[in-house]
């Protein structure tokens, strides 16, 4: 027993619970309460700050730097700055312009639909009747299915010859459609995305639960119909949530590349069919299929700046149309 | 919306709408399940014409399924433990400790959620290549230790409703700041801890792009393996039924954790949610 090591003694005092605790012991030595708290704060957030600096900011700006070079995969030791050449190339690249058009198209078509579906499902669920928990689970379930499985499932559902959807259509004597072909590929993608749109339910439900029941009771007394309640109470009070969903939806849609690739085939480097050839897919292709790293980074940085501008624009104009609860108190 | 009584027509419309939506959401999953039990190259139908449980055996033997599954489990283990603890620590600091520069830093944390992943992923690939981090699991450890901005936000929201008296009592008893977090806040926050670990697990389990970029095939997790290696017959024909079986097996852990933790998941987000 007398041979207890220093380590054992520390263990008994509980200091080895977590290495961080040792650091905190040091914090306790500092005299003033205020500087102690400041130091503790910065120590505790340091994991995030350090990782963000080295694995977030550094790659981000390293990518910006690469977009001004002639990097094509093997010449990392002999990089040459080429100025704005890569950026100029983007505007003369017909594939880039085409893919941008398709991206904007899918964003405009899908985002409002996805947001509306999320809200409508939440409205449907925001009632106190029996079995609601089960419906909530069912609606939410598709959004947690991993994308790999979603892609695989829908590829088989949509299959031209032996897909179940076409089998069902034939059963009702309707013409079979080439779902993954040129004409319907985007529609098929939108259907697949809407199927997973239930993820938006939670945030909408949280918003709906935040609306005081007093409003509805008061309006019932005044004889308001359900439609009036929806348009005069629910919708205005839900605008912050809708607005949040729209922004996040747009940002997500502009950088979408995984879903169309998964809907295409088993190989991640196969380009999707033309209508689903989106901007980020184009960048992904340039980098991983053609090793055009510098050009790919230029493409991505343009996307990044557009997303940034869009976010700022939506945030600054939001006060004209978003109804926050505090506005109406006065 | 929650009016106290529904008349019969309203009730009928409501239940039909709920039922219709449920069918729409479950149908693709059900059809895939039915497909996975059908004989090879059979025309799909609502119910399988035979009960080919063999497809599941082929799903795990035609490719090195268990090896990839092991990789998945390992990646998830690293990611879930580090992300859950680290995000909690950072979230605690943001919700409970006052320090100069805190507000600005929190705005930065929030704004990183808007950062498109692919913009940093590609340069990260080049940097990892330079520093020999490719084909190792270290990046997942480091990313995990950094926590994730969304979860930091979630923790902060949750912690800020815990009464201040608890903290003061702990301080009077001589509890250090870190111990207050570890011994008082974390045990009180099981719903949010469960939410974060389940969401992290689901994200890590399903992520196939990062492993595709940063690892070689031998270290691929299941997600990447299933999206790059197909179940093919005589080198070219994809066997839908076996692939469907594999995809069912692959999503099982995610669905299981969802059912286990959905009480936490939904309440964790709905109550601590976006308010504040």
mmCIF file of N, CA and C in Angstrom, chain B residues 92-154:
data_model
loop_
_atom_site.group_PDB
_atom_site.id
_atom_site.type_symbol
_atom_site.label_atom_id
_atom_site.label_comp_id
_atom_site.label_asym_id
_atom_site.label_seq_id
_atom_site.Cartn_x
_atom_site.Cartn_y
_atom_site.Cartn_z
ATOM 1 N N UNK B 92 -21.987 25.132 -23.239
ATOM 2 C CA UNK B 92 -22.057 25.549 -21.835
ATOM 3 C C UNK B 92 -21.349 26.881 -21.644
ATOM 4 N N UNK B 93 -20.144 26.988 -22.209
ATOM 5 C CA UNK B 93 -19.395 28.240 -22.084
ATOM 6 C C UNK B 93 -20.213 29.391 -22.653
ATOM 7 N N UNK B 94 -20.858 29.153 -23.813
ATOM 8 C CA UNK B 94 -21.622 30.227 -24.444
ATOM 9 C C UNK B 94 -22.868 30.585 -23.642
ATOM 10 N N UNK B 95 -23.448 29.615 -22.955
ATOM 11 C CA UNK B 95 -24.691 29.949 -22.266
ATOM 12 C C UNK B 95 -24.435 30.474 -20.852
ATOM 13 N N UNK B 96 -23.332 30.090 -20.200
ATOM 14 C CA UNK B 96 -23.201 30.360 -18.773
ATOM 15 C C UNK B 96 -22.061 31.255 -18.341
ATOM 16 N N UNK B 97 -21.034 31.397 -19.150
ATOM 17 C CA UNK B 97 -19.882 32.161 -18.689
ATOM 18 C C UNK B 97 -19.793 33.465 -19.471
ATOM 19 N N UNK B 98 -19.717 34.568 -18.745
ATOM 20 C CA UNK B 98 -19.601 35.854 -19.429
ATOM 21 C C UNK B 98 -18.141 36.169 -19.674
ATOM 22 N N UNK B 99 -17.867 36.625 -20.882
ATOM 23 C CA UNK B 99 -16.501 37.009 -21.199
ATOM 24 C C UNK B 99 -16.553 38.014 -22.325
ATOM 25 N N UNK B 100 -15.597 38.921 -22.391
ATOM 26 C CA UNK B 100 -15.580 39.867 -23.517
ATOM 27 C C UNK B 100 -15.408 39.118 -24.838
ATOM 28 N N UNK B 101 -16.127 39.562 -25.844
ATOM 29 C CA UNK B 101 -15.993 38.950 -27.160
ATOM 30 C C UNK B 101 -16.911 37.758 -27.366
ATOM 31 N N UNK B 102 -17.720 37.438 -26.343
ATOM 32 C CA UNK B 102 -18.549 36.249 -26.445
ATOM 33 C C UNK B 102 -19.597 36.363 -27.542
ATOM 34 N N UNK B 103 -20.254 37.535 -27.603
ATOM 35 C CA UNK B 103 -21.340 37.703 -28.584
ATOM 36 C C UNK B 103 -20.826 37.570 -30.005
ATOM 37 N N UNK B 104 -19.692 38.206 -30.270
ATOM 38 C CA UNK B 104 -19.121 38.165 -31.614
ATOM 39 C C UNK B 104 -18.779 36.722 -31.982
ATOM 40 N N UNK B 105 -18.154 36.036 -31.038
ATOM 41 C CA UNK B 105 -17.751 34.655 -31.293
ATOM 42 C C UNK B 105 -18.971 33.784 -31.564
ATOM 43 N N UNK B 106 -20.063 34.052 -30.837
ATOM 44 C CA UNK B 106 -21.252 33.234 -31.042
ATOM 45 C C UNK B 106 -21.858 33.502 -32.417
ATOM 46 N N UNK B 107 -21.804 34.760 -32.851
ATOM 47 C CA UNK B 107 -22.272 35.069 -34.206
ATOM 48 C C UNK B 107 -21.443 34.293 -35.233
ATOM 49 N N UNK B 108 -20.146 34.191 -34.979
ATOM 50 C CA UNK B 108 -19.291 33.439 -35.907
ATOM 51 C C UNK B 108 -19.695 31.968 -35.906
ATOM 52 N N UNK B 109 -19.936 31.435 -34.712
ATOM 53 C CA UNK B 109 -20.360 30.029 -34.631
ATOM 54 C C UNK B 109 -21.617 29.816 -35.462
ATOM 55 N N UNK B 110 -22.597 30.721 -35.287
ATOM 56 C CA UNK B 110 -23.856 30.569 -36.021
ATOM 57 C C UNK B 110 -23.644 30.698 -37.519
ATOM 58 N N UNK B 111 -22.786 31.651 -37.919
ATOM 59 C CA UNK B 111 -22.644 31.883 -39.357
ATOM 60 C C UNK B 111 -21.925 30.724 -40.048
ATOM 61 N N UNK B 112 -21.162 29.931 -39.296
ATOM 62 C CA UNK B 112 -20.499 28.806 -39.960
ATOM 63 C C UNK B 112 -21.504 27.763 -40.427
ATOM 64 N N UNK B 113 -22.723 27.819 -39.875
ATOM 65 C CA UNK B 113 -23.748 26.883 -40.335
ATOM 66 C C UNK B 113 -24.106 27.148 -41.784
ATOM 67 N N UNK B 114 -23.888 28.390 -42.230
ATOM 68 C CA UNK B 114 -24.229 28.770 -43.598
ATOM 69 C C UNK B 114 -23.120 28.385 -44.586
ATOM 70 N N UNK B 115 -21.981 27.990 -44.077
ATOM 71 C CA UNK B 115 -20.827 27.702 -44.937
ATOM 72 C C UNK B 115 -21.064 26.398 -45.709
ATOM 73 N N UNK B 116 -21.052 26.461 -47.049
ATOM 74 C CA UNK B 116 -21.276 25.221 -47.805
ATOM 75 C C UNK B 116 -20.126 24.246 -47.574
ATOM 76 N N UNK B 117 -20.449 23.024 -47.204
ATOM 77 C CA UNK B 117 -19.432 22.044 -46.873
ATOM 78 C C UNK B 117 -18.434 21.813 -47.984
ATOM 79 N N UNK B 118 -18.938 21.760 -49.223
ATOM 80 C CA UNK B 118 -18.064 21.369 -50.333
ATOM 81 C C UNK B 118 -16.967 22.409 -50.592
ATOM 82 N N UNK B 119 -17.218 23.670 -50.195
ATOM 83 C CA UNK B 119 -16.209 24.710 -50.430
ATOM 84 C C UNK B 119 -14.953 24.467 -49.591
ATOM 85 N N UNK B 120 -15.136 23.897 -48.385
ATOM 86 C CA UNK B 120 -13.944 23.615 -47.582
ATOM 87 C C UNK B 120 -13.449 22.184 -47.795
ATOM 88 N N UNK B 121 -14.354 21.294 -48.224
ATOM 89 C CA UNK B 121 -13.961 19.884 -48.325
ATOM 90 C C UNK B 121 -12.855 19.650 -49.349
ATOM 91 N N UNK B 122 -12.953 20.315 -50.484
ATOM 92 C CA UNK B 122 -11.972 20.044 -51.542
ATOM 93 C C UNK B 122 -10.569 20.553 -51.159
ATOM 94 N N UNK B 123 -10.428 21.808 -50.686
ATOM 95 C CA UNK B 123 -9.091 22.208 -50.204
ATOM 96 C C UNK B 123 -8.613 21.345 -49.035
ATOM 97 N N UNK B 124 -9.559 20.911 -48.184
ATOM 98 C CA UNK B 124 -9.171 20.033 -47.077
ATOM 99 C C UNK B 124 -8.522 18.763 -47.621
ATOM 100 N N UNK B 125 -9.095 18.248 -48.698
ATOM 101 C CA UNK B 125 -8.541 17.053 -49.330
ATOM 102 C C UNK B 125 -7.090 17.299 -49.745
ATOM 103 N N UNK B 126 -6.842 18.457 -50.348
ATOM 104 C CA UNK B 126 -5.479 18.765 -50.810
ATOM 105 C C UNK B 126 -4.538 18.916 -49.617
ATOM 106 N N UNK B 127 -5.034 19.601 -48.564
ATOM 107 C CA UNK B 127 -4.194 19.798 -47.375
ATOM 108 C C UNK B 127 -3.886 18.466 -46.695
ATOM 109 N N UNK B 128 -4.895 17.612 -46.582
ATOM 110 C CA UNK B 128 -4.675 16.300 -45.961
ATOM 111 C C UNK B 128 -3.659 15.503 -46.765
ATOM 112 N N UNK B 129 -3.772 15.638 -48.084
ATOM 113 C CA UNK B 129 -2.832 14.958 -48.960
ATOM 114 C C UNK B 129 -1.414 15.434 -48.654
ATOM 115 N N UNK B 130 -1.279 16.737 -48.473
ATOM 116 C CA UNK B 130 0.032 17.347 -48.198
ATOM 117 C C UNK B 130 0.592 16.863 -46.864
ATOM 118 N N UNK B 131 -0.279 16.795 -45.846
ATOM 119 C CA UNK B 131 0.206 16.486 -44.501
ATOM 120 C C UNK B 131 0.038 15.011 -44.126
ATOM 121 N N UNK B 132 -0.254 14.166 -45.089
ATOM 122 C CA UNK B 132 -0.326 12.734 -44.826
ATOM 123 C C UNK B 132 -1.476 12.309 -43.928
ATOM 124 N N UNK B 133 -2.583 13.081 -43.960
ATOM 125 C CA UNK B 133 -3.735 12.693 -43.139
ATOM 126 C C UNK B 133 -4.759 11.890 -43.941
ATOM 127 N N UNK B 134 -4.484 11.733 -45.256
ATOM 128 C CA UNK B 134 -5.416 10.961 -46.064
ATOM 129 C C UNK B 134 -5.361 9.503 -45.641
ATOM 130 N N UNK B 135 -6.491 8.829 -45.790
ATOM 131 C CA UNK B 135 -6.589 7.416 -45.438
ATOM 132 C C UNK B 135 -6.284 7.124 -43.964
ATOM 133 N N UNK B 136 -6.542 8.090 -43.086
ATOM 134 C CA UNK B 136 -6.487 7.825 -41.639
ATOM 135 C C UNK B 136 -7.820 8.288 -41.049
ATOM 136 N N UNK B 137 -8.081 7.847 -39.810
ATOM 137 C CA UNK B 137 -9.319 8.264 -39.153
ATOM 138 C C UNK B 137 -9.131 9.526 -38.311
ATOM 139 N N UNK B 138 -7.893 10.058 -38.281
ATOM 140 C CA UNK B 138 -7.638 11.244 -37.452
ATOM 141 C C UNK B 138 -8.545 12.428 -37.766
ATOM 142 N N UNK B 139 -8.803 12.709 -39.053
ATOM 143 C CA UNK B 139 -9.665 13.868 -39.321
ATOM 144 C C UNK B 139 -10.993 13.795 -38.581
ATOM 145 N N UNK B 140 -11.569 12.598 -38.460
ATOM 146 C CA UNK B 140 -12.866 12.466 -37.781
ATOM 147 C C UNK B 140 -12.731 12.788 -36.299
ATOM 148 N N UNK B 141 -11.600 12.376 -35.732
ATOM 149 C CA UNK B 141 -11.332 12.687 -34.329
ATOM 150 C C UNK B 141 -11.229 14.203 -34.145
ATOM 151 N N UNK B 142 -10.488 14.841 -35.049
ATOM 152 C CA UNK B 142 -10.285 16.288 -34.912
ATOM 153 C C UNK B 142 -11.599 17.032 -35.139
ATOM 154 N N UNK B 143 -12.307 16.687 -36.208
ATOM 155 C CA UNK B 143 -13.600 17.341 -36.458
ATOM 156 C C UNK B 143 -14.519 17.179 -35.250
ATOM 157 N N UNK B 144 -14.517 15.968 -34.685
ATOM 158 C CA UNK B 144 -15.380 15.702 -33.540
ATOM 159 C C UNK B 144 -15.003 16.570 -32.354
ATOM 160 N N UNK B 145 -13.713 16.669 -32.081
ATOM 161 C CA UNK B 145 -13.265 17.472 -30.940
ATOM 162 C C UNK B 145 -13.655 18.934 -31.108
ATOM 163 N N UNK B 146 -13.738 19.373 -32.359
ATOM 164 C CA UNK B 146 -14.131 20.763 -32.603
ATOM 165 C C UNK B 146 -15.608 20.998 -32.352
ATOM 166 N N UNK B 147 -16.383 19.935 -32.258
ATOM 167 C CA UNK B 147 -17.821 20.091 -32.064
ATOM 168 C C UNK B 147 -18.475 20.565 -33.344
ATOM 169 N N UNK B 148 -19.797 20.765 -33.289
ATOM 170 C CA UNK B 148 -20.493 21.213 -34.486
ATOM 171 C C UNK B 148 -21.352 22.409 -34.117
ATOM 172 N N UNK B 149 -21.390 23.398 -34.992
ATOM 173 C CA UNK B 149 -22.015 24.662 -34.610
ATOM 174 C C UNK B 149 -23.500 24.489 -34.289
ATOM 175 N N UNK B 150 -24.188 23.631 -35.043
ATOM 176 C CA UNK B 150 -25.617 23.457 -34.775
ATOM 177 C C UNK B 150 -25.837 22.867 -33.378
ATOM 178 N N UNK B 151 -25.008 21.901 -33.003
ATOM 179 C CA UNK B 151 -25.177 21.271 -31.694
ATOM 180 C C UNK B 151 -24.754 22.209 -30.569
ATOM 181 N N UNK B 152 -23.735 23.026 -30.821
ATOM 182 C CA UNK B 152 -23.346 24.032 -29.832
ATOM 183 C C UNK B 152 -24.548 24.933 -29.549
ATOM 184 N N UNK B 153 -25.203 25.329 -30.636
ATOM 185 C CA UNK B 153 -26.392 26.169 -30.534
ATOM 186 C C UNK B 153 -27.488 25.471 -29.731
ATOM 187 N N UNK B 154 -27.713 24.187 -30.040
ATOM 188 C CA UNK B 154 -28.752 23.420 -29.365
ATOM 189 C C UNK B 154 -28.468 23.311 -27.864
#
